[in-house]
Coordinates of C-alpha atoms and ligand atoms in Angstrom, one line a residue:
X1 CA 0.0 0.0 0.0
X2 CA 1.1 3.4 -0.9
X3 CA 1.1 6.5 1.3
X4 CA -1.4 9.0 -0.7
X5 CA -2.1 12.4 -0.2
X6 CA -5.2 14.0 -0.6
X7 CA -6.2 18.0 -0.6
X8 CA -9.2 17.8 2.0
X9 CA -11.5 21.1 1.4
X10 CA -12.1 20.8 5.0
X11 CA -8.7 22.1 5.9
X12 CA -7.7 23.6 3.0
X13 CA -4.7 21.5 2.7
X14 CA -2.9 18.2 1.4
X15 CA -3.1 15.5 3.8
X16 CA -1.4 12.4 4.5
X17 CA -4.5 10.2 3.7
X18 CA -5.1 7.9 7.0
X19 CA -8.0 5.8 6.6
X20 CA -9.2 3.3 9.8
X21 CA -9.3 0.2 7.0
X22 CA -7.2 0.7 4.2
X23 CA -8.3 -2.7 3.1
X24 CA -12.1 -1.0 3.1
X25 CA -12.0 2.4 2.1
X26 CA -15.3 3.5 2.3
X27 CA -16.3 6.8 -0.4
X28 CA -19.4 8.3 -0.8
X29 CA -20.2 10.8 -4.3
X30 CA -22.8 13.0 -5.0
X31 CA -24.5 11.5 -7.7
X32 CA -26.8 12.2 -10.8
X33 CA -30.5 14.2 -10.1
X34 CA -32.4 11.9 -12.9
X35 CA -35.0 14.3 -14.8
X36 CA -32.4 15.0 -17.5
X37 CA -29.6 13.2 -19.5
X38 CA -26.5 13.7 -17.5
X39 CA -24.3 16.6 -19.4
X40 CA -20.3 16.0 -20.2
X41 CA -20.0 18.3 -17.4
X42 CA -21.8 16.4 -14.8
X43 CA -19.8 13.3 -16.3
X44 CA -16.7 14.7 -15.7
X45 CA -17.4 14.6 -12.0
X46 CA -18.4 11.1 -12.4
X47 CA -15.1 10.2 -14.0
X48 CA -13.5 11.6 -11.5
X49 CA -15.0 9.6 -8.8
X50 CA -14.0 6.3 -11.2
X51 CA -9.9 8.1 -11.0
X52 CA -10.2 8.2 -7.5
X53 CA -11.5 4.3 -7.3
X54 CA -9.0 3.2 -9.9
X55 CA -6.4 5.0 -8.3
X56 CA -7.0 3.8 -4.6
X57 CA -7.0 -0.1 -5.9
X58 CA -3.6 0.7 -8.1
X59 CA -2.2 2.2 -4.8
X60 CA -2.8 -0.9 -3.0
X61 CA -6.1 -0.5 -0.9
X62 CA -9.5 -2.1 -0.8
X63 CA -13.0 0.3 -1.5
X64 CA -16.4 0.1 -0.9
X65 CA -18.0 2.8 -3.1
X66 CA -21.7 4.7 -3.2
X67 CA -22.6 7.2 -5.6
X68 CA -26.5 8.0 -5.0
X69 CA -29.2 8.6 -7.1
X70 CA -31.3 11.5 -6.6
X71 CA -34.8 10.5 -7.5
X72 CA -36.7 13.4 -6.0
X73 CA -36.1 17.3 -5.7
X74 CA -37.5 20.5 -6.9
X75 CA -36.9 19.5 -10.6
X76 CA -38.1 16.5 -10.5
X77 CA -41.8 16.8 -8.7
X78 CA -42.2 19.9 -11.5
X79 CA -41.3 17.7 -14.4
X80 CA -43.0 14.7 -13.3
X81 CA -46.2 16.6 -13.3
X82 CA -45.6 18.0 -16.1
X83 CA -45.5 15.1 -17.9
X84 CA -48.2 13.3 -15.8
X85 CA -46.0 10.9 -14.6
X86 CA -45.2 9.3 -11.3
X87 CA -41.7 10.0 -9.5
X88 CA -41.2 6.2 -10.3
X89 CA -42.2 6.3 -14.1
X90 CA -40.9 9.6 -15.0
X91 CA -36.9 8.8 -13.1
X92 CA -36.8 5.1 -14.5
X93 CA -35.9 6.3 -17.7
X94 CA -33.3 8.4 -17.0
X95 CA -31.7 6.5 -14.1
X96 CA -31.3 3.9 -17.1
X97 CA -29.7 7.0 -19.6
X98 CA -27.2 7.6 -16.3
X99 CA -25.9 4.1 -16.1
X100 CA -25.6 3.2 -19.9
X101 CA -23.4 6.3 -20.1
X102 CA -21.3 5.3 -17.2
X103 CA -20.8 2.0 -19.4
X104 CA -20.2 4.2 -22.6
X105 CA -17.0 6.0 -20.6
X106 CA -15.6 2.4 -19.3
X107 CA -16.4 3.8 -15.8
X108 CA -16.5 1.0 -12.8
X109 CA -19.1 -0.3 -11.5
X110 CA -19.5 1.2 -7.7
X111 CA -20.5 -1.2 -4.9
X112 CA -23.9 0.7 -4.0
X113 CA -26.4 2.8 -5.7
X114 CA -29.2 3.7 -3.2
X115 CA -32.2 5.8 -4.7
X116 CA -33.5 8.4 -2.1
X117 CA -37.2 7.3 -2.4
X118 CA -36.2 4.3 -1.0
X119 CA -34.2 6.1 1.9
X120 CA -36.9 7.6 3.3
X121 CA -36.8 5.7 6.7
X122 CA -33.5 6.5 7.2
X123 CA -34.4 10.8 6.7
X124 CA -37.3 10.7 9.3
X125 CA -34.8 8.6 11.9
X126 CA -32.5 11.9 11.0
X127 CA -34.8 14.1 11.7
X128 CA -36.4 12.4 14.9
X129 CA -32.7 12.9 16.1
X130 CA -32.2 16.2 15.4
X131 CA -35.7 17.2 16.9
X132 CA -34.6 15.9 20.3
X133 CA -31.5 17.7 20.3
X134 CA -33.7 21.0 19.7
X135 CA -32.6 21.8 16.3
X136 CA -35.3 21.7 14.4
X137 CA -38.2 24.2 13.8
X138 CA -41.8 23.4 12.2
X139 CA -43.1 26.6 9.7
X140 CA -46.2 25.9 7.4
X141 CA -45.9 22.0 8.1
X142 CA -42.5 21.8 6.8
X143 CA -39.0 21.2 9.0
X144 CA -36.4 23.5 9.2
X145 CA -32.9 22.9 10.2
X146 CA -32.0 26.0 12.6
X147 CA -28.6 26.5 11.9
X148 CA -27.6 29.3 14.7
X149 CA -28.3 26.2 16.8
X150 CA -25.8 24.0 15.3
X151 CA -22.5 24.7 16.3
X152 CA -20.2 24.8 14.0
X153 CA -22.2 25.8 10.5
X154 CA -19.5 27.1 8.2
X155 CA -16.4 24.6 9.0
X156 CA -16.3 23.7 5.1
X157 CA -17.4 26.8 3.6
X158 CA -15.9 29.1 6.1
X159 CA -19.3 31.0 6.3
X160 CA -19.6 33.1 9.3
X161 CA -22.3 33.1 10.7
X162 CA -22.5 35.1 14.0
X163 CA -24.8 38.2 13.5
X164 CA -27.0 36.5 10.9
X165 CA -30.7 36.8 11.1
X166 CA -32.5 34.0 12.7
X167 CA -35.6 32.5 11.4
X168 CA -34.8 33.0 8.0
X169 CA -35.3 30.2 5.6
X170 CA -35.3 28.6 2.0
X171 CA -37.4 26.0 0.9
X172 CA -35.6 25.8 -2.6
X173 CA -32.7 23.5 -2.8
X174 CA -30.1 25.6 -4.1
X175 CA -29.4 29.0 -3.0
X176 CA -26.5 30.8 -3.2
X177 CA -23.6 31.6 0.1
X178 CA -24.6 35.2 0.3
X179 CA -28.1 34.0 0.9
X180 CA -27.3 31.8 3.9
X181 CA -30.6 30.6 5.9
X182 CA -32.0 27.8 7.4
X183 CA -32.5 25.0 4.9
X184 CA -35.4 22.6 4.5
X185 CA -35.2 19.0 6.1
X186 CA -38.7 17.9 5.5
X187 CA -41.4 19.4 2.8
X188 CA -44.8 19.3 3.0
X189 CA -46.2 19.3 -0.2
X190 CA -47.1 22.1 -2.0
X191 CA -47.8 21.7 -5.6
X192 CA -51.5 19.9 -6.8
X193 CA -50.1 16.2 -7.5
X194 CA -47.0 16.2 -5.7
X195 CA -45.7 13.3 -4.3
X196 CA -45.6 12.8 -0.4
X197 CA -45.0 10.4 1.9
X198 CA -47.2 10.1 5.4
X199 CA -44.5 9.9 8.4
X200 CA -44.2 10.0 11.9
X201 CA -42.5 13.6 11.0
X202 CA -45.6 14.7 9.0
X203 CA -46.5 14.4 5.3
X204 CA -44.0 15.5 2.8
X205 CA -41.0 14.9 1.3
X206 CA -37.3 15.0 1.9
X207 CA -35.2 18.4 1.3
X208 CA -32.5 17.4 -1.4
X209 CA -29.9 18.0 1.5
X210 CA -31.4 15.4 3.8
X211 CA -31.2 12.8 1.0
X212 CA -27.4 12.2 1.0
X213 CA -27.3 12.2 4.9
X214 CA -29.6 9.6 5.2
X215 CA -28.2 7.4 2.4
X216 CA -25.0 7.7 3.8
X217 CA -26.0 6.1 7.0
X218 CA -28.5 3.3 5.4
X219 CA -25.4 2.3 3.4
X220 CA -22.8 2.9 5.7
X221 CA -24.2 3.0 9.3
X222 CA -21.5 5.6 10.3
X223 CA -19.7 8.7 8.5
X224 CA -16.9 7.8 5.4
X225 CA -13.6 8.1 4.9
X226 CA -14.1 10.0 1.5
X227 CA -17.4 12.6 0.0
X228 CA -16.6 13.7 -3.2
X229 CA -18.8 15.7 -5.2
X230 CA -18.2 18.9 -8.1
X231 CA -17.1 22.2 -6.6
X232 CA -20.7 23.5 -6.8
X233 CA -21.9 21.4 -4.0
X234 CA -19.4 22.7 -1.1
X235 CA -22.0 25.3 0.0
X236 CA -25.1 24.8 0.5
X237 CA -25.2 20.8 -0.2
X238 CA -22.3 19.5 1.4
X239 CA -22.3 22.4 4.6
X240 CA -26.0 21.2 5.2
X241 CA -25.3 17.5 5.2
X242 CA -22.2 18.2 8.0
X243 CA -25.3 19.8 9.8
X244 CA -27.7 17.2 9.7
X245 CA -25.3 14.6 10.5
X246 CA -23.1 16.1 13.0
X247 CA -26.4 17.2 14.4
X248 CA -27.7 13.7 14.5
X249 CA -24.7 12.0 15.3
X250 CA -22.4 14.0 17.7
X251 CA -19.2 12.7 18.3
X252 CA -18.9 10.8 15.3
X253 CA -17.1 11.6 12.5
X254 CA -18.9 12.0 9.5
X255 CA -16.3 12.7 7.2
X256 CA -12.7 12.3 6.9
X257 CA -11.4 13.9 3.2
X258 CA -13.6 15.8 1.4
X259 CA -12.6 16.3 -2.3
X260 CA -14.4 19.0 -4.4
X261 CA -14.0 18.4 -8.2
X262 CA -13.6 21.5 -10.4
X263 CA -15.6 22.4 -13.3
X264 CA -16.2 21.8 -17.2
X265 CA -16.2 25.4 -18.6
X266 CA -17.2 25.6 -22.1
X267 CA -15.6 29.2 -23.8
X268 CA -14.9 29.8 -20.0
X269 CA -18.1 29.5 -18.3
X270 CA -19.8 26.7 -16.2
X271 CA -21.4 24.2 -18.6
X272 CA -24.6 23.8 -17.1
X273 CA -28.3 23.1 -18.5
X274 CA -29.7 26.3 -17.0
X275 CA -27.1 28.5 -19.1
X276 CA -28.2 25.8 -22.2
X277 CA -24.4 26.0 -22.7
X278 CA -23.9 21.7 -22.7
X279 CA -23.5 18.9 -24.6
X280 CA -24.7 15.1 -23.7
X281 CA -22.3 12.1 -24.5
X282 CA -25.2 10.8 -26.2
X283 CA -24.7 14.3 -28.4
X284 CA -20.9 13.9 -29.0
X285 CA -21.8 10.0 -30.1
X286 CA -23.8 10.6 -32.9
X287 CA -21.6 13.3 -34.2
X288 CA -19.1 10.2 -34.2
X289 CA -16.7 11.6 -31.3
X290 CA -15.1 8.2 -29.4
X291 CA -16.1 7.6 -25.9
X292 CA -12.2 6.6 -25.2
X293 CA -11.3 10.5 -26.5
X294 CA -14.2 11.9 -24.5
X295 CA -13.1 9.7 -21.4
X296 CA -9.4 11.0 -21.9
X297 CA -10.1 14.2 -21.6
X298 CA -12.2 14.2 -19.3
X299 CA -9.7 12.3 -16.9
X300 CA -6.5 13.9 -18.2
X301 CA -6.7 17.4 -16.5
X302 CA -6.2 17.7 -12.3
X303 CA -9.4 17.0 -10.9
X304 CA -8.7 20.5 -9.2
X305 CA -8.4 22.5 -12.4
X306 CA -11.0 23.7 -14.5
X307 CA -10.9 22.1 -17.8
X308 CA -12.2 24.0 -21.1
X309 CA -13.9 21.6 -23.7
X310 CA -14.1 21.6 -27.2
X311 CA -14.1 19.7 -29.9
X312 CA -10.0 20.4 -30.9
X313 CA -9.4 19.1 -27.9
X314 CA -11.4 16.2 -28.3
X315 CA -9.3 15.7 -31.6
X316 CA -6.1 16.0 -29.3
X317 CA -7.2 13.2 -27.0
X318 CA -7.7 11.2 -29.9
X319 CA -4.2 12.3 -31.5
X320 CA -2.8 10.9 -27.8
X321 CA -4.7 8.0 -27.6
X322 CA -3.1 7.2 -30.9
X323 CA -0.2 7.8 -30.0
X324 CA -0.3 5.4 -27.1
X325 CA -1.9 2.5 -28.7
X326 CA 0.5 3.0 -31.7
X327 CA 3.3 1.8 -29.4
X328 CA 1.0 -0.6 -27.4
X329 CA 0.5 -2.2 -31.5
X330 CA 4.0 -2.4 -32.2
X331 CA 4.5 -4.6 -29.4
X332 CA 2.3 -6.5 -30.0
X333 CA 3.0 -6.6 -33.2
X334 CA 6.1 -8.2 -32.5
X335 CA 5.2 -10.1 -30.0
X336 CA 1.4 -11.6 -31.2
X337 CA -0.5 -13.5 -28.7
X338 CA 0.3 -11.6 -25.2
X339 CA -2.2 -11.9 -22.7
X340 CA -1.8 -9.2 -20.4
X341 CA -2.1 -10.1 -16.9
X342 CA -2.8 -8.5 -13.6
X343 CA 0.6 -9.5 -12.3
X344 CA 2.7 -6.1 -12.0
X345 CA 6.1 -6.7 -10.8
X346 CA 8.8 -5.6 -13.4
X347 CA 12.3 -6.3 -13.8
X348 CA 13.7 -3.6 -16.0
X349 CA 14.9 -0.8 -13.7
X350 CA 13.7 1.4 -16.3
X351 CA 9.8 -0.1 -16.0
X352 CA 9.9 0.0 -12.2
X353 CA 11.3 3.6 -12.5
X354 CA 8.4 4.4 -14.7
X355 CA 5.6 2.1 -12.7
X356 CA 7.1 3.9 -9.4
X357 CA 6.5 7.3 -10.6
X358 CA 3.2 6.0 -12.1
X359 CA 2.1 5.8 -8.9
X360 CA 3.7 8.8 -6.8
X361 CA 1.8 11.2 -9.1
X362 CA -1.9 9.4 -8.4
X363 CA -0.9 9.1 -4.4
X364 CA -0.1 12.9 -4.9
X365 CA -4.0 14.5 -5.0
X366 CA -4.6 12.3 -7.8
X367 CA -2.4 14.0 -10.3
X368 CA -3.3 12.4 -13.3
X369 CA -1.9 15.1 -15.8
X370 CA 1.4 14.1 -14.1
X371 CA 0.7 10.2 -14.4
X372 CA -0.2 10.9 -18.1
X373 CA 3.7 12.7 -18.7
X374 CA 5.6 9.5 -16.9
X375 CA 3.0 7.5 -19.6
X376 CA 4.4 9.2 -22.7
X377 CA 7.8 9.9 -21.2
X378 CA 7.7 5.7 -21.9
X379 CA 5.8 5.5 -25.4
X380 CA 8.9 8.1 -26.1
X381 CA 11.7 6.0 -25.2
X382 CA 10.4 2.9 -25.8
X383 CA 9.3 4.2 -29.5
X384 CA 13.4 4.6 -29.8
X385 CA 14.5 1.2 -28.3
X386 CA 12.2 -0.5 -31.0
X387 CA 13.7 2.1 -33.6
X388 CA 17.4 1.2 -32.7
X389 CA 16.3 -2.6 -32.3
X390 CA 17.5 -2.7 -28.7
X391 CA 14.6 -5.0 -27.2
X392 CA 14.4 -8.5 -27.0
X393 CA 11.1 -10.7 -26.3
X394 CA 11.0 -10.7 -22.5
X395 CA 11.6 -6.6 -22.0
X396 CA 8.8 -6.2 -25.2
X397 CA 6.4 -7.9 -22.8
X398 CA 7.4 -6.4 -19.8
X399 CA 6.5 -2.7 -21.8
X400 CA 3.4 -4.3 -22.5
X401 CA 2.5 -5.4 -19.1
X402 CA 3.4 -1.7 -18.7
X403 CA 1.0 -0.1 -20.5
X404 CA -1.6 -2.5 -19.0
X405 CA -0.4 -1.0 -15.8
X406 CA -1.3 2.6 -17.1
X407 CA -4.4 1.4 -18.6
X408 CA -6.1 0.6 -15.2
X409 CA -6.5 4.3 -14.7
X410 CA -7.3 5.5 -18.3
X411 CA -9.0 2.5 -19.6
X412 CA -8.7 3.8 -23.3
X413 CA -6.1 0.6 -24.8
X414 CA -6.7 -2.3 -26.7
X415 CA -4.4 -5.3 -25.9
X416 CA -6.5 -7.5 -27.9
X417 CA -4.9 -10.0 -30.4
X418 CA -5.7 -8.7 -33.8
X419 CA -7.8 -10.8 -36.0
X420 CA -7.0 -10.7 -39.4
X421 CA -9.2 -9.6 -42.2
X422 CA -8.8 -11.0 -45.7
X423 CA -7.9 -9.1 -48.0
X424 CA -12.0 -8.8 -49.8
X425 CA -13.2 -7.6 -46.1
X426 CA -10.7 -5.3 -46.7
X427 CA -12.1 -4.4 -50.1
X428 CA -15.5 -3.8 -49.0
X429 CA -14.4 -2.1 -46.2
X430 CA -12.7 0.7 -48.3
X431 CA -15.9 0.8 -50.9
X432 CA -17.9 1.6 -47.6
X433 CA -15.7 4.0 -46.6
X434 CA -16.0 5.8 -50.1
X435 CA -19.8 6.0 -49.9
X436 CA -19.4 7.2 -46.9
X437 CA -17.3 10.0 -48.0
X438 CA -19.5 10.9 -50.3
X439 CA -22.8 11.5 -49.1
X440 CA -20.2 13.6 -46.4
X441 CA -20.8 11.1 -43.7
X442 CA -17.2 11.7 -42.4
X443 CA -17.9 9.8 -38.9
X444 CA -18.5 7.0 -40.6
X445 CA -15.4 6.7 -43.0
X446 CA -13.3 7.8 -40.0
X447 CA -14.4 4.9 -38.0
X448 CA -13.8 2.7 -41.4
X449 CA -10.4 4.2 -41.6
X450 CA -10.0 3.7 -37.3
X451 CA -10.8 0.3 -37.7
X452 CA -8.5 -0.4 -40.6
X453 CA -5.9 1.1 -38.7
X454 CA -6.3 -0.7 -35.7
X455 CA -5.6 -3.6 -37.8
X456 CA -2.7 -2.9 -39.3
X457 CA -4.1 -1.8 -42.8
X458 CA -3.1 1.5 -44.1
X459 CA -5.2 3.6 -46.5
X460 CA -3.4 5.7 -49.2
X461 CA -5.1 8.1 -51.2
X462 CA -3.2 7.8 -54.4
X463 CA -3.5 9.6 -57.8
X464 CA -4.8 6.1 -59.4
X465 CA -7.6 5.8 -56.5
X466 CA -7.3 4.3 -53.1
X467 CA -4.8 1.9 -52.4
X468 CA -4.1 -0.4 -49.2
X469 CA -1.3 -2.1 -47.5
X470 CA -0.7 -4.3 -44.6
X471 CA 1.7 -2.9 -41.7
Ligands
LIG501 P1 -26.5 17.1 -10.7 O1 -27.0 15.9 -11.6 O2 -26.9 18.4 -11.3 O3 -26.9 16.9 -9.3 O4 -24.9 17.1 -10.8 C1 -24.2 15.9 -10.7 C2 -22.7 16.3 -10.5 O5 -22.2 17.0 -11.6 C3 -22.4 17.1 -9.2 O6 -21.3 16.6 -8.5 C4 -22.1 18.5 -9.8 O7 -21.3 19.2 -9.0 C5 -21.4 18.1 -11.1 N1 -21.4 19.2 -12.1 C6 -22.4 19.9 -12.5 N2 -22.0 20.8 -13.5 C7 -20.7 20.5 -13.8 C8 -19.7 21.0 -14.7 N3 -20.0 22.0 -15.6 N4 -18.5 20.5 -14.6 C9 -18.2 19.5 -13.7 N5 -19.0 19.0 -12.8 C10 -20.3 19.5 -12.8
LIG502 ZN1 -25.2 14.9 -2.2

């Protein structure tokens, strides 16, 4: 196991990352609200939880993961009745959409998934606690979390507090930090239709805040070692859940690292569905974009920076995918029929070298972009040791196993043997891609051409028409 270091938001500062069972890490992640398709932005949070997961196994410990489904708030009562739909009928869909795309970006599947409609005994034990410890207030029917009475609001989003007005309160879920009030723990409906549930704390329905509180216990039964969620969720989302469950459980604690992941920006500003600003994976696909390119970006930058997207750099990831795979191919080439296998231990001193600062940049924050320079640092130098023909067998499969090692974080490669195509699959192939290039579908011929290449077959545009030839 490897000592990692994590920037908690709580402090402010890189940590020395201690957890109680390194052999059972346990990590809890804001997940998806399902009344939408999920945006690239959203995904890139999402990916980042699936770094963080890849990147504790690499480094030697054990996880047990949740990422939660948010299957009722504001948004989704008003679009369910718009559509005449129950909470149930109207979220099924799109909890579906959330994880095929999850599968479409090779993302890891996370040991829990708890809905918050199917929490809701675990919100009204919250709140029974926090009434007998006096701090919560009843307005209109609904709860309200009284935060002058909680001491200690503001730890994570250093928000004073002292001098605010008392008795103020939102019943939205998102409101902004200048705005700080008491927040909603339990609704009572308000809209012709809405659902509710009837509970020992009243008829209603959770606050959104409440939601990841209460899911955290039912899955955990105590606080976690990580909470990740996108930077936007520090204050109110994450601040209120420290409230509720601090409040409930005193003494406890309810969570060790918290790690904030920065934005998608698109021509510098938030992608987000409200500014209309945002694209779906399920967009990018059918312009013919690759999931492994949209993946790579996504991953490549420091979860802590903000990361512009457009489609050149899209074009870039692919360009260093290539150029990753290319080397991956001439290995292989050379030495057809490697299995990779999950055994890691190199003897080169130049692999362990590279596999040891591999993993010092992922147990440093999770710096990825750093990872990714020690990963073409190698496709560099191994490039010239198969140029100068200063390999033999057993270091060619050692670079390979090398690569495989890389791959568990990135999850882009292809070590798979190549099957060969005769030489009229080929033919039809190129006539395909020529029709395609015609009526201008250019996704389609690039994926022809992809393929091709991934196979060894280069495609020559020559005066006298188009002309192939093996590798
Ligand atoms: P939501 O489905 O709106 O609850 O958001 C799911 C996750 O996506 C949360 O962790 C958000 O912080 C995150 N998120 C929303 N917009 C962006 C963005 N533009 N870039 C990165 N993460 C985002
Ligand atoms: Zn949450």
């Amino acid at each position: 196991m490897i000592e990692v270091y994590f920037h908690n938001s709580l402090s402010g500062k890189k940590e020395k990352f201690s957890p109680a069972d390194p052999k059972r890490v346990t990590v809890y992640s804001c997940g998806p609200t399902v009344y939408n398709f999920a945006h690239i932005g959203n995904l890139r949070a999402f990916l980042f939880v699936d770094v963080l997961r890849r990147s504790l196994k690499l480094l030697g410990y054990g996880v047990e993961m949740t990422m939660n489904i948010t299957d009722i708030d504001d948004k989704i009562i008003r679009d369910s009745i718009a559509s005449k739909k129950s909470i149930q009928e109207f979220t099924a869909p799109w909890t579906q959409a959330f994880f095929e795309d999850l599968k479409t970006v090779s993302a890891e599947t996370l040991e829990h998934y708890p809905k918050a409609t199917e929490s809701i005994p675990e919100m009204i034990d919250i709140i029974q606690k926090l009434q007998a410890k006096g701090l919560v207030y009843e307005k209109d029917d609904s709860l309200y979390f009284s935060i002058q009475k909680f001491n200690g609001y503001g730890r994570l989003s250093k928000i004073d507090v002292t001098g605010m007005k008392t008795g103020t309160r939102y019943d939205t879920d998102e409101y902004e930090k200048e705005d700080v009030r008491d927040f909603v723990l339990w609704k009572s409906p308000k809209l012709e239709g809405e659902a509710s549930w009837d509970t020992l704390v009243g008829t209603g329905r959770p606050g959104w805040h409440l939601e990841c509180s209460a899911m955290i216990r039912k899955v955990y039964h105590s606080g976690v070692d990580i909470h990740t969620g996108g930077v936007d969720l520090l204050f109110p989302h994450h601040e209120n859940e420290i409230a509720q469950s601090e409040g409930a459980f005193p003494g406890e604690t309810f969570v060790g690292t918290w790690l904030h992941s920065e934005h998608l920006l698109v021509d510098g500003q938030k992608m987000s569905k409200s500014k209309g600003n945002f694209y779906t994976l399920r967009d990018l696909v059918r312009q013919g974009l690759d999931p492994k390119a949209i993946r790579f970006l996504l991953i490549s930058a420091h979860y802590r920076s903000k990361l512009n997207f457009s489609t050149d750099r899209i074009a870039e990831a692919t360009a260093n995918i290539r150029k990753i795979q290319n080397c991956v191919d001439r290995l292989l080439d050379s030495e057809k029929g490697t299995i990779v296998s999950d055994s890691y231990a190199f003897a080169l001193p130049v692999t362990q070298g590279w596999k040891k600062e591999f993993e010092e940049s992922l147990a440093d924050d999770l710096n990825v972009s750093k990872a990714l320079a020690v990963v073409f640092e190698s496709v560099r130098q191994i490039n010239s040791f198969l140029d100068t023909n200063q390999t033999d067998s057993s270091q060619r499969i050692e670079y390979i196993q090398l690569f495989a090692y890389y791959d568990r974080i990135f999850g882009v490669l292809d070590f798979s043997s190549k099957t060969d195509l005769i030489d009229s699959e080929i033919d039809s192939l190129i006539e395909e891609r020529q029709t395609a290039r015609k009526n201008k579908d250019f996704a389609r011929s690039d994926a022809i051409r992809d393929q091709l290449l991934a196979q060894g077959i280069l495609i020559e545009d020559t005066k006298d028409g188009i002309r192939w030839r093996r590798k």
